[in-house]
PDB file of C-alpha atoms in Angstrom:
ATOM      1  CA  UNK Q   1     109.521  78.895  84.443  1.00 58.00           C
ATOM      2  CA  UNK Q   2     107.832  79.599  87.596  1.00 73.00           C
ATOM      3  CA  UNK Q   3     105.310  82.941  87.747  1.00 91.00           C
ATOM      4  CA  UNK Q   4     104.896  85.087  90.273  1.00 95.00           C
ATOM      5  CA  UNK Q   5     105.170  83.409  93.832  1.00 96.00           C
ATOM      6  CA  UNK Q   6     103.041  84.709  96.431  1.00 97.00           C
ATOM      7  CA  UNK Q   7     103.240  84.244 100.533  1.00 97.00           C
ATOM      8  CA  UNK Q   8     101.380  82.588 102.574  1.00 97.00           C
ATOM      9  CA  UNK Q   9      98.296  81.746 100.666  1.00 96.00           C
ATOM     10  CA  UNK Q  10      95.454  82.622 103.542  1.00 96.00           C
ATOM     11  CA  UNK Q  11      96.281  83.889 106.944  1.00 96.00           C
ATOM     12  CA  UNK Q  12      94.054  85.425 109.715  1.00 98.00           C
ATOM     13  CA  UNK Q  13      94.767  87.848 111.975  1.00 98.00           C
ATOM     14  CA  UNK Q  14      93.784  90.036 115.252  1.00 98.00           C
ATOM     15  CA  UNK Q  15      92.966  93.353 114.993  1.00 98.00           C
ATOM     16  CA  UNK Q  16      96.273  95.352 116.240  1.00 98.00           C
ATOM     17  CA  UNK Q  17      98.635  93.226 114.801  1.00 98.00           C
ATOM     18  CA  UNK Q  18     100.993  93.237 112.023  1.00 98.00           C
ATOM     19  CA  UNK Q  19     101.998  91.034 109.150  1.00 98.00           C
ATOM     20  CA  UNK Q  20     104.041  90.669 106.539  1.00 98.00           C
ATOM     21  CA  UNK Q  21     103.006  89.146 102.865  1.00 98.00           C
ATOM     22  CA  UNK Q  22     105.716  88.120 100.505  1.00 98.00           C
ATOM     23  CA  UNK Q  23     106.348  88.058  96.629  1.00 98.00           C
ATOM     24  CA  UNK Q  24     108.464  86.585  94.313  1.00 97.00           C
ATOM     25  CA  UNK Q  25     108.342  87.797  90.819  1.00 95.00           C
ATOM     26  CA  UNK Q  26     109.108  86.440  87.415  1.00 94.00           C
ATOM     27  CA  UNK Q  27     112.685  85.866  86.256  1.00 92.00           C
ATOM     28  CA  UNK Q  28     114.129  88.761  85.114  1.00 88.00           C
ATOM     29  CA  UNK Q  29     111.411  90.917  85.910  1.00 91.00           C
ATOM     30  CA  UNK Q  30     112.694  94.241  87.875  1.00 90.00           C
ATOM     31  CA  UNK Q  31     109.344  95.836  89.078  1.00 92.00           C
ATOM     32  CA  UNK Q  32     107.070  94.658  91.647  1.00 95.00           C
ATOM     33  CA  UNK Q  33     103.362  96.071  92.242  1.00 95.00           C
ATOM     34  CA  UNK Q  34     101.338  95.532  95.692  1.00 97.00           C
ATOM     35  CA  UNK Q  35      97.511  95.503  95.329  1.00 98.00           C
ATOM     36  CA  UNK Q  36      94.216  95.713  97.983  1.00 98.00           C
ATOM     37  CA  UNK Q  37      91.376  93.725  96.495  1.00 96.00           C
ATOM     38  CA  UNK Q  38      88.071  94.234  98.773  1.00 95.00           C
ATOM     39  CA  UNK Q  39      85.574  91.632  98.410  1.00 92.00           C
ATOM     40  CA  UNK Q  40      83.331  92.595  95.601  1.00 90.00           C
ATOM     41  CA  UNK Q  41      85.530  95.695  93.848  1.00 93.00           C
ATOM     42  CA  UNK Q  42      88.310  95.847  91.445  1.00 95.00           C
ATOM     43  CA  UNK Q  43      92.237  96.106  92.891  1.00 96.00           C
ATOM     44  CA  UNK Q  44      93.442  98.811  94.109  1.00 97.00           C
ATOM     45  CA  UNK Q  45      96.821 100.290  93.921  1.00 95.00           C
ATOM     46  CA  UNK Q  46      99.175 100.418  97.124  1.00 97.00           C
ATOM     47  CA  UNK Q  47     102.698 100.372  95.877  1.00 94.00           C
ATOM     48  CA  UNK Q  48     104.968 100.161  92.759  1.00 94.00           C
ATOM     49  CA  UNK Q  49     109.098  98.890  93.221  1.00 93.00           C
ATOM     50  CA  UNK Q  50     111.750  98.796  90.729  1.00 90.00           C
ATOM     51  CA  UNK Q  51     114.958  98.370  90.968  1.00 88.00           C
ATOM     52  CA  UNK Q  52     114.612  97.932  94.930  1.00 90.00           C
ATOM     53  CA  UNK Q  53     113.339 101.504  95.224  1.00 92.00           C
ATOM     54  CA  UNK Q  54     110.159 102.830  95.583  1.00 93.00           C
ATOM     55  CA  UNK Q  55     108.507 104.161  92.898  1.00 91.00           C
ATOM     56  CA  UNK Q  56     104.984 105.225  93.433  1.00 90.00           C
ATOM     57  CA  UNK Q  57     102.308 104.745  96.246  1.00 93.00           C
ATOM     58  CA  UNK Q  58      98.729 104.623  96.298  1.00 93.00           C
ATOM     59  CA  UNK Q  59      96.141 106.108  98.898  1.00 94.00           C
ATOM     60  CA  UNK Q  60      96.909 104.529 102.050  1.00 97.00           C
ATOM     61  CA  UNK Q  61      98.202 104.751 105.297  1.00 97.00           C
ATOM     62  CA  UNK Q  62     101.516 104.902 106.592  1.00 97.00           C
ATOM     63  CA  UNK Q  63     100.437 101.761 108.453  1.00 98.00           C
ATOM     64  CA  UNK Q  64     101.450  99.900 104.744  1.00 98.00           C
ATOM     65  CA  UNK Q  65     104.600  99.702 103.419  1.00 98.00           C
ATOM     66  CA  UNK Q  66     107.062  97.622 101.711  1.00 98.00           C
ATOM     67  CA  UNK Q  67     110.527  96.897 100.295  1.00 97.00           C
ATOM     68  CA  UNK Q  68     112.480  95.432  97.479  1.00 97.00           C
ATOM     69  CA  UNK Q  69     115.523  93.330  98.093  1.00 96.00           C
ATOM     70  CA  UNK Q  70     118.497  93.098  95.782  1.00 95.00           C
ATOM     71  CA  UNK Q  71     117.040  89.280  93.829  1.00 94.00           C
ATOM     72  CA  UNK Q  72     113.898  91.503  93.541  1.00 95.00           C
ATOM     73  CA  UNK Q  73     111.432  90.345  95.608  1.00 97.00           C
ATOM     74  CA  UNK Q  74     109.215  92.224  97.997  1.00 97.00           C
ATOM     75  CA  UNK Q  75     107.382  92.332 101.031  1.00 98.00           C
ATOM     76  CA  UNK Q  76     104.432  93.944 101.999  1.00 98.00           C
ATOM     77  CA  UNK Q  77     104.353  95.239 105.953  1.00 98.00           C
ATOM     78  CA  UNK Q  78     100.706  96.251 107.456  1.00 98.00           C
ATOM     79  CA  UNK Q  79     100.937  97.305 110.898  1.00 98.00           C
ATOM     80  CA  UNK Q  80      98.586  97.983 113.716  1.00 98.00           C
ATOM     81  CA  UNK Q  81      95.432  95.761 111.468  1.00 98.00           C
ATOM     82  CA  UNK Q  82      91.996  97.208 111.430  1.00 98.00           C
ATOM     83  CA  UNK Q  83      89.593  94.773 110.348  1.00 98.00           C
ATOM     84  CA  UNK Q  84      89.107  97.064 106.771  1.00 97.00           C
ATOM     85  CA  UNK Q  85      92.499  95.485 105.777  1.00 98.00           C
ATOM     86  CA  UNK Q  86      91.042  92.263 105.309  1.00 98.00           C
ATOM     87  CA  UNK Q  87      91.194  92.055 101.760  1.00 97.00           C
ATOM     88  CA  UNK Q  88      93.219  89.394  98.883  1.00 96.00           C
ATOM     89  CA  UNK Q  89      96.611  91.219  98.678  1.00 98.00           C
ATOM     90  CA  UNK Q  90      97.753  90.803  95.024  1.00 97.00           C
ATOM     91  CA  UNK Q  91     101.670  91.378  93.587  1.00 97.00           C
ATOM     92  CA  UNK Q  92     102.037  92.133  90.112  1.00 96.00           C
ATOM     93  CA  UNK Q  93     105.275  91.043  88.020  1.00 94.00           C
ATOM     94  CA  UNK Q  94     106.438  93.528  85.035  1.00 90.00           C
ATOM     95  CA  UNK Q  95     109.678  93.422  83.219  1.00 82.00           C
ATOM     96  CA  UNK Q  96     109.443  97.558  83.063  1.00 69.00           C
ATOM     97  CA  UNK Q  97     109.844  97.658  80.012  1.00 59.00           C
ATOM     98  CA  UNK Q  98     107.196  99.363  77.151  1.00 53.00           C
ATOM     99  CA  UNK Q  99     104.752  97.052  75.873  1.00 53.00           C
ATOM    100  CA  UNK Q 100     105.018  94.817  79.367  1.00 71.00           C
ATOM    101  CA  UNK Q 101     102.355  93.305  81.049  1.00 83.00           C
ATOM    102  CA  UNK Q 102     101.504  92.740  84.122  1.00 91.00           C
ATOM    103  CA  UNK Q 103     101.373  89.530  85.133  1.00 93.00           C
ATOM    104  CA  UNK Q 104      99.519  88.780  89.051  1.00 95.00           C
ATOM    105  CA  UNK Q 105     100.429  86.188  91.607  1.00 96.00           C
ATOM    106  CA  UNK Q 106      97.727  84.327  93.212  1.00 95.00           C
ATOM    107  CA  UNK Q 107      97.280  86.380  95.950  1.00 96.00           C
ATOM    108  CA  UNK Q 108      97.114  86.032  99.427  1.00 97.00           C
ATOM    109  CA  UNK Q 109      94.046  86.534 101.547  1.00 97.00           C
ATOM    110  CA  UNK Q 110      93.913  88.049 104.657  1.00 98.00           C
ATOM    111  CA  UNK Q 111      91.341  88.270 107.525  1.00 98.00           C
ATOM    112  CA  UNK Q 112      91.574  90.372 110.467  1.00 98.00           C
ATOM    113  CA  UNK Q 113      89.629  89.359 113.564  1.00 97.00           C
TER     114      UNK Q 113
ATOM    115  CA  UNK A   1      91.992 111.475  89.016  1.00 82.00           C
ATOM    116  CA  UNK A   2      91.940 108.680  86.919  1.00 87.00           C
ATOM    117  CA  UNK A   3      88.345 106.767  86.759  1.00 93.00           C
ATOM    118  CA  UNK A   4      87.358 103.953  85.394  1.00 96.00           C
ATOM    119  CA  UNK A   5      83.769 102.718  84.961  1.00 96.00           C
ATOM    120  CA  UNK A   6      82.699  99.831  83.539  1.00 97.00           C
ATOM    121  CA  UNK A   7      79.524  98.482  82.308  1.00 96.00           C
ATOM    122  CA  UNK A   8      77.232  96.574  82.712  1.00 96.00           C
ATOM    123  CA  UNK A   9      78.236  95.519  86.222  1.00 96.00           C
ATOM    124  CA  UNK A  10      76.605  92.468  85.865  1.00 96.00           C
ATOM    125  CA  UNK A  11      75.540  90.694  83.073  1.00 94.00           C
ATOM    126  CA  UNK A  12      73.384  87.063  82.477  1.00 95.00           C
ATOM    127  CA  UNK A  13      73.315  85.979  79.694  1.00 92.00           C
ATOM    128  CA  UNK A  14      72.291  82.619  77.806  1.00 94.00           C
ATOM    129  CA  UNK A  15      74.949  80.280  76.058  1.00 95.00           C
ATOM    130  CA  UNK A  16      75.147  80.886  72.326  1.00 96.00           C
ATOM    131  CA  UNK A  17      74.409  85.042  72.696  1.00 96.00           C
ATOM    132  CA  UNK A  18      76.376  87.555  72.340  1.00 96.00           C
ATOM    133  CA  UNK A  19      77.342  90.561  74.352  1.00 95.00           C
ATOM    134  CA  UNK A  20      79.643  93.884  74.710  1.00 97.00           C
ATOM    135  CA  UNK A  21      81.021  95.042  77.544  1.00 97.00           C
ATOM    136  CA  UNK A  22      82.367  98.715  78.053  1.00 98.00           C
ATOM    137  CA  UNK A  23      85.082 100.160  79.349  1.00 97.00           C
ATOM    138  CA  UNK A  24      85.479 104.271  80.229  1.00 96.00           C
ATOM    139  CA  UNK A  25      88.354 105.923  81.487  1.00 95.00           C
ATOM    140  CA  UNK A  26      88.305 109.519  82.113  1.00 94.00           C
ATOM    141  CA  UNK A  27      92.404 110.632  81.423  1.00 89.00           C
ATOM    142  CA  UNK A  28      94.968 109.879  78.101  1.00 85.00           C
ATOM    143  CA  UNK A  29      96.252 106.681  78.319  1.00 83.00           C
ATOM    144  CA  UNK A  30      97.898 104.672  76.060  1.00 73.00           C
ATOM    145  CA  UNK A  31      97.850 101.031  77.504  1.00 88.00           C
ATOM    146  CA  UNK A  32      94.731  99.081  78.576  1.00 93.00           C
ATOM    147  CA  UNK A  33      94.782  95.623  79.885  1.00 95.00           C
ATOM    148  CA  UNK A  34      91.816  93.389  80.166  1.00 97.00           C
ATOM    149  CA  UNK A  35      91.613  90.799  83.335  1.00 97.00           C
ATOM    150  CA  UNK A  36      89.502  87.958  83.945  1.00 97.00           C
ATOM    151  CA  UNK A  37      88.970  86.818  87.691  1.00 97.00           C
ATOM    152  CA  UNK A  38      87.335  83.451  88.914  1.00 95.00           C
ATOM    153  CA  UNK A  39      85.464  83.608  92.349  1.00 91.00           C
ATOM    154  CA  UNK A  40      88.311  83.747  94.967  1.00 87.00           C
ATOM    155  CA  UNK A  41      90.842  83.669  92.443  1.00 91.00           C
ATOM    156  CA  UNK A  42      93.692  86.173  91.061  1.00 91.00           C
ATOM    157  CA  UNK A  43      93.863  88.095  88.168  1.00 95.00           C
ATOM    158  CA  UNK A  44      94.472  86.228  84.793  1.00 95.00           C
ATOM    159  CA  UNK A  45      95.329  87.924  81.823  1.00 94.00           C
ATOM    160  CA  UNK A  46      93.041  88.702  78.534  1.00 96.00           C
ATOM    161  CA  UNK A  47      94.553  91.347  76.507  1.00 95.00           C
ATOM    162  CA  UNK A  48      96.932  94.164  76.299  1.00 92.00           C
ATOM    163  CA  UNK A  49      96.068  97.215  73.466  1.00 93.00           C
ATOM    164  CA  UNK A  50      98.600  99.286  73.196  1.00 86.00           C
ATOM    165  CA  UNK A  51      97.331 101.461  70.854  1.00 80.00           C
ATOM    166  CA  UNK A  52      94.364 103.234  69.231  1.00 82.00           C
ATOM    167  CA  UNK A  53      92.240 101.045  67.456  1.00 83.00           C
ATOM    168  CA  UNK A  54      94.261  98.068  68.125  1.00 88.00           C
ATOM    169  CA  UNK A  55      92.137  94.781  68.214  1.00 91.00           C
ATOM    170  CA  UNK A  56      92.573  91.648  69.889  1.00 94.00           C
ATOM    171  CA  UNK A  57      90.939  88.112  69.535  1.00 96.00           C
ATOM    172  CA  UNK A  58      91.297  85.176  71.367  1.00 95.00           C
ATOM    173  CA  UNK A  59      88.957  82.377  71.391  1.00 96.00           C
ATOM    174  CA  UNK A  60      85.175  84.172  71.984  1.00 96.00           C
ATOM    175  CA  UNK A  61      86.691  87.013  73.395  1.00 97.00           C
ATOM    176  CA  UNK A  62      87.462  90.387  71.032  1.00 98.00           C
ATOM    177  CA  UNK A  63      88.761  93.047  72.578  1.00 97.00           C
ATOM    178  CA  UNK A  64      89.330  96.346  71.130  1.00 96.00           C
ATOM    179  CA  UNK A  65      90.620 100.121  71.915  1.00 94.00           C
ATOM    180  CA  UNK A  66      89.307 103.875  71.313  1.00 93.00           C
ATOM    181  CA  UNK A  67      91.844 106.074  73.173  1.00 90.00           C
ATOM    182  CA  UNK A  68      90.438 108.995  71.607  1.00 91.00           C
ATOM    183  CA  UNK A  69      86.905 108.245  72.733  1.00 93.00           C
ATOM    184  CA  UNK A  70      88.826 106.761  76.167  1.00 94.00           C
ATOM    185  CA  UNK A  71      86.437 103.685  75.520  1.00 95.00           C
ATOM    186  CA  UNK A  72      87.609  99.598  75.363  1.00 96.00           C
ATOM    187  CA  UNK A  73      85.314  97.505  74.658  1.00 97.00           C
ATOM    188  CA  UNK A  74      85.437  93.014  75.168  1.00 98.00           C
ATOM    189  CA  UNK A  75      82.829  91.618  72.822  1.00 98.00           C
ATOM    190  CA  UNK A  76      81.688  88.338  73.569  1.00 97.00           C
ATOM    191  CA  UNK A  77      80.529  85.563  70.878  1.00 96.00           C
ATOM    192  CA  UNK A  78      78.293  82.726  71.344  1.00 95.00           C
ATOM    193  CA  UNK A  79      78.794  82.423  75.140  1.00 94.00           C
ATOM    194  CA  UNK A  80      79.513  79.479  76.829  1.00 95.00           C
ATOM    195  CA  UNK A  81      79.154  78.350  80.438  1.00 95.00           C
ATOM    196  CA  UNK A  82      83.055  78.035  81.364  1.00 95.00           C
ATOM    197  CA  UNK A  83      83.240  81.923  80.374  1.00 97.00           C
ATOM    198  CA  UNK A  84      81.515  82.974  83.623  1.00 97.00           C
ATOM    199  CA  UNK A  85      83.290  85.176  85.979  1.00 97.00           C
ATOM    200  CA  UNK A  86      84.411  88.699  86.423  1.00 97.00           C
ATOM    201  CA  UNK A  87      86.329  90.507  83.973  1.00 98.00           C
ATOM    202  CA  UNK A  88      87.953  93.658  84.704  1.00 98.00           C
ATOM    203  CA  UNK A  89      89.639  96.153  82.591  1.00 97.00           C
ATOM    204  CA  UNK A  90      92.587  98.419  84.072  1.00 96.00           C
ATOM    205  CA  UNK A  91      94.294 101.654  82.630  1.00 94.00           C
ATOM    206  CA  UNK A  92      98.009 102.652  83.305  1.00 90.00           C
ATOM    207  CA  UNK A  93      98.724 105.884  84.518  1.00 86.00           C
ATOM    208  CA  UNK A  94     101.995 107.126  84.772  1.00 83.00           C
ATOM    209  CA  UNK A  95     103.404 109.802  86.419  1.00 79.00           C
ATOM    210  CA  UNK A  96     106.970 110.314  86.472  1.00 77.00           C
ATOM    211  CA  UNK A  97     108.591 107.439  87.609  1.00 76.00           C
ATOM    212  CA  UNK A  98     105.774 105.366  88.611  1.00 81.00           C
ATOM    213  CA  UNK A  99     103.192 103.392  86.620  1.00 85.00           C
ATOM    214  CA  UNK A 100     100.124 101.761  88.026  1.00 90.00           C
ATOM    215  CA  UNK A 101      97.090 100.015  86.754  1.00 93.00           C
ATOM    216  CA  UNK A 102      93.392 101.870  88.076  1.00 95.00           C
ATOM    217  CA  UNK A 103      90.763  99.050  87.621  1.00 96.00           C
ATOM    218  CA  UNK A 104      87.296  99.364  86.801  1.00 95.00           C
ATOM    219  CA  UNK A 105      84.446  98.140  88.732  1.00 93.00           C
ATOM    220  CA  UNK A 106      84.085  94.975  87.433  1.00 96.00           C
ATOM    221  CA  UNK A 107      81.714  92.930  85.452  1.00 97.00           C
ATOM    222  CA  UNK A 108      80.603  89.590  86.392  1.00 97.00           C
ATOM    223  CA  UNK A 109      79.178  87.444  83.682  1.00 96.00           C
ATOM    224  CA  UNK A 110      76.733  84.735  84.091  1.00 96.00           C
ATOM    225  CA  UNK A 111      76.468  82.172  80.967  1.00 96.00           C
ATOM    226  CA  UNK A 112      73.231  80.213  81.893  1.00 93.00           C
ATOM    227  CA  UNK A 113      72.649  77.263  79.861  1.00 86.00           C
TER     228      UNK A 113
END
């Protein structure tokens, strides 16, 4: 059974433009998390999905956002890039249910130039 | 806000000691999840407590849960090398709909031979 599936694995940037990081999560798993890790601290929270709508969003810009789509996965939209975003961009997998976990993909690592 | 602080942030230690790391949170919680991250990697999963005093062993690890104190710590027995890297521990917080994880800071180990 395959985890969660993250897209692309590195990608680089120029400042100004926009991107667009993918996710697939586990089978049946309904809720999909988005989160910044900076080089050197801990993940932060940008935005929760389940059942294709949003459910929660962290401190950040409008210049973020995302979407669910109907088989579950997600994408994560940054526009207009500052070179701050550069960052691994993590999705988490969760079945929603109680006593879930959360289980991460392997990321994907961006650098704006 | 929820905060979590971990400590130490970094720790060396020699193979064959033990050690206990500590994890604070600052608001009622009732899940904690410990992560352990390799240098450029994602976020691989220790331990979920769900519930006060609940402990958890795997291997050298031992995790355990205060949520009265808002404390978790991972004990660590007779280290080895291959347990070097960061570990993390993350708190849900959920409000309303939405549930997200607030990491700590991090500690990164160092097993020196």
């Amino acid at each position: 059974d395959a985890g969660v599936t993250q897209s692309p694995t590195h990608l680089i940037k120029t400042r100004g433009q926009h991107v667009t990081l993918r996710c697939s999560p586990i089978s049946g798993h309904k809720s999909v998390s988005w989160y910044q890790q900076v080089l050197g601290q801990g993940p932060q929270f940008i935005f929760q999905y389940y059942e294709k709508e949003e459910r929660g969003r962290g401190n950040f810009p409008d210049r973020f956002s995302a979407r669910q789509f109907p088989n579950y996965s997600s994408e994560l939209n940054v526009n207009a890039l500052l070179l701050g975003d550069s960052a691994l961009y993590l999705c988490a997998s969760s079945s929603g249910s109680r006593n879930y976990g959360y289980t991460f993909g392997s990321g994907t690592r961006l650098t704006v130039v | 806000e929820l905060k979590v602080e971990q400590n130490p942030l970094f720790l060396s230690m020699q193979e064959g000691k033990n050690y206990t790391i500590y994890c604070n949170y600052s608001t009622t919680s009732d899940r904690l999840y410990w992560y352990r991250q390799d240098p450029g990697k994602s976020l691989e999963s220790l331990f979920v407590l769900l519930s006060n005093g609940a402990v958890k062993q795997e291997g050298r690890l031992m995790a355990s849960l205060d949520t009265k104190a808002r404390l978790s710590t991972l004990h660590i027995t007779a280290a080895v090398h291959d347990l070097s890297a960061t570990y993390f521990c993350a708190v849900v917080l959920t409000t309303g709909t939405a549930s997200k994880l607030t990491f700590g800071t991090g500690t990164r180990l160092q097993v020196t031979l």
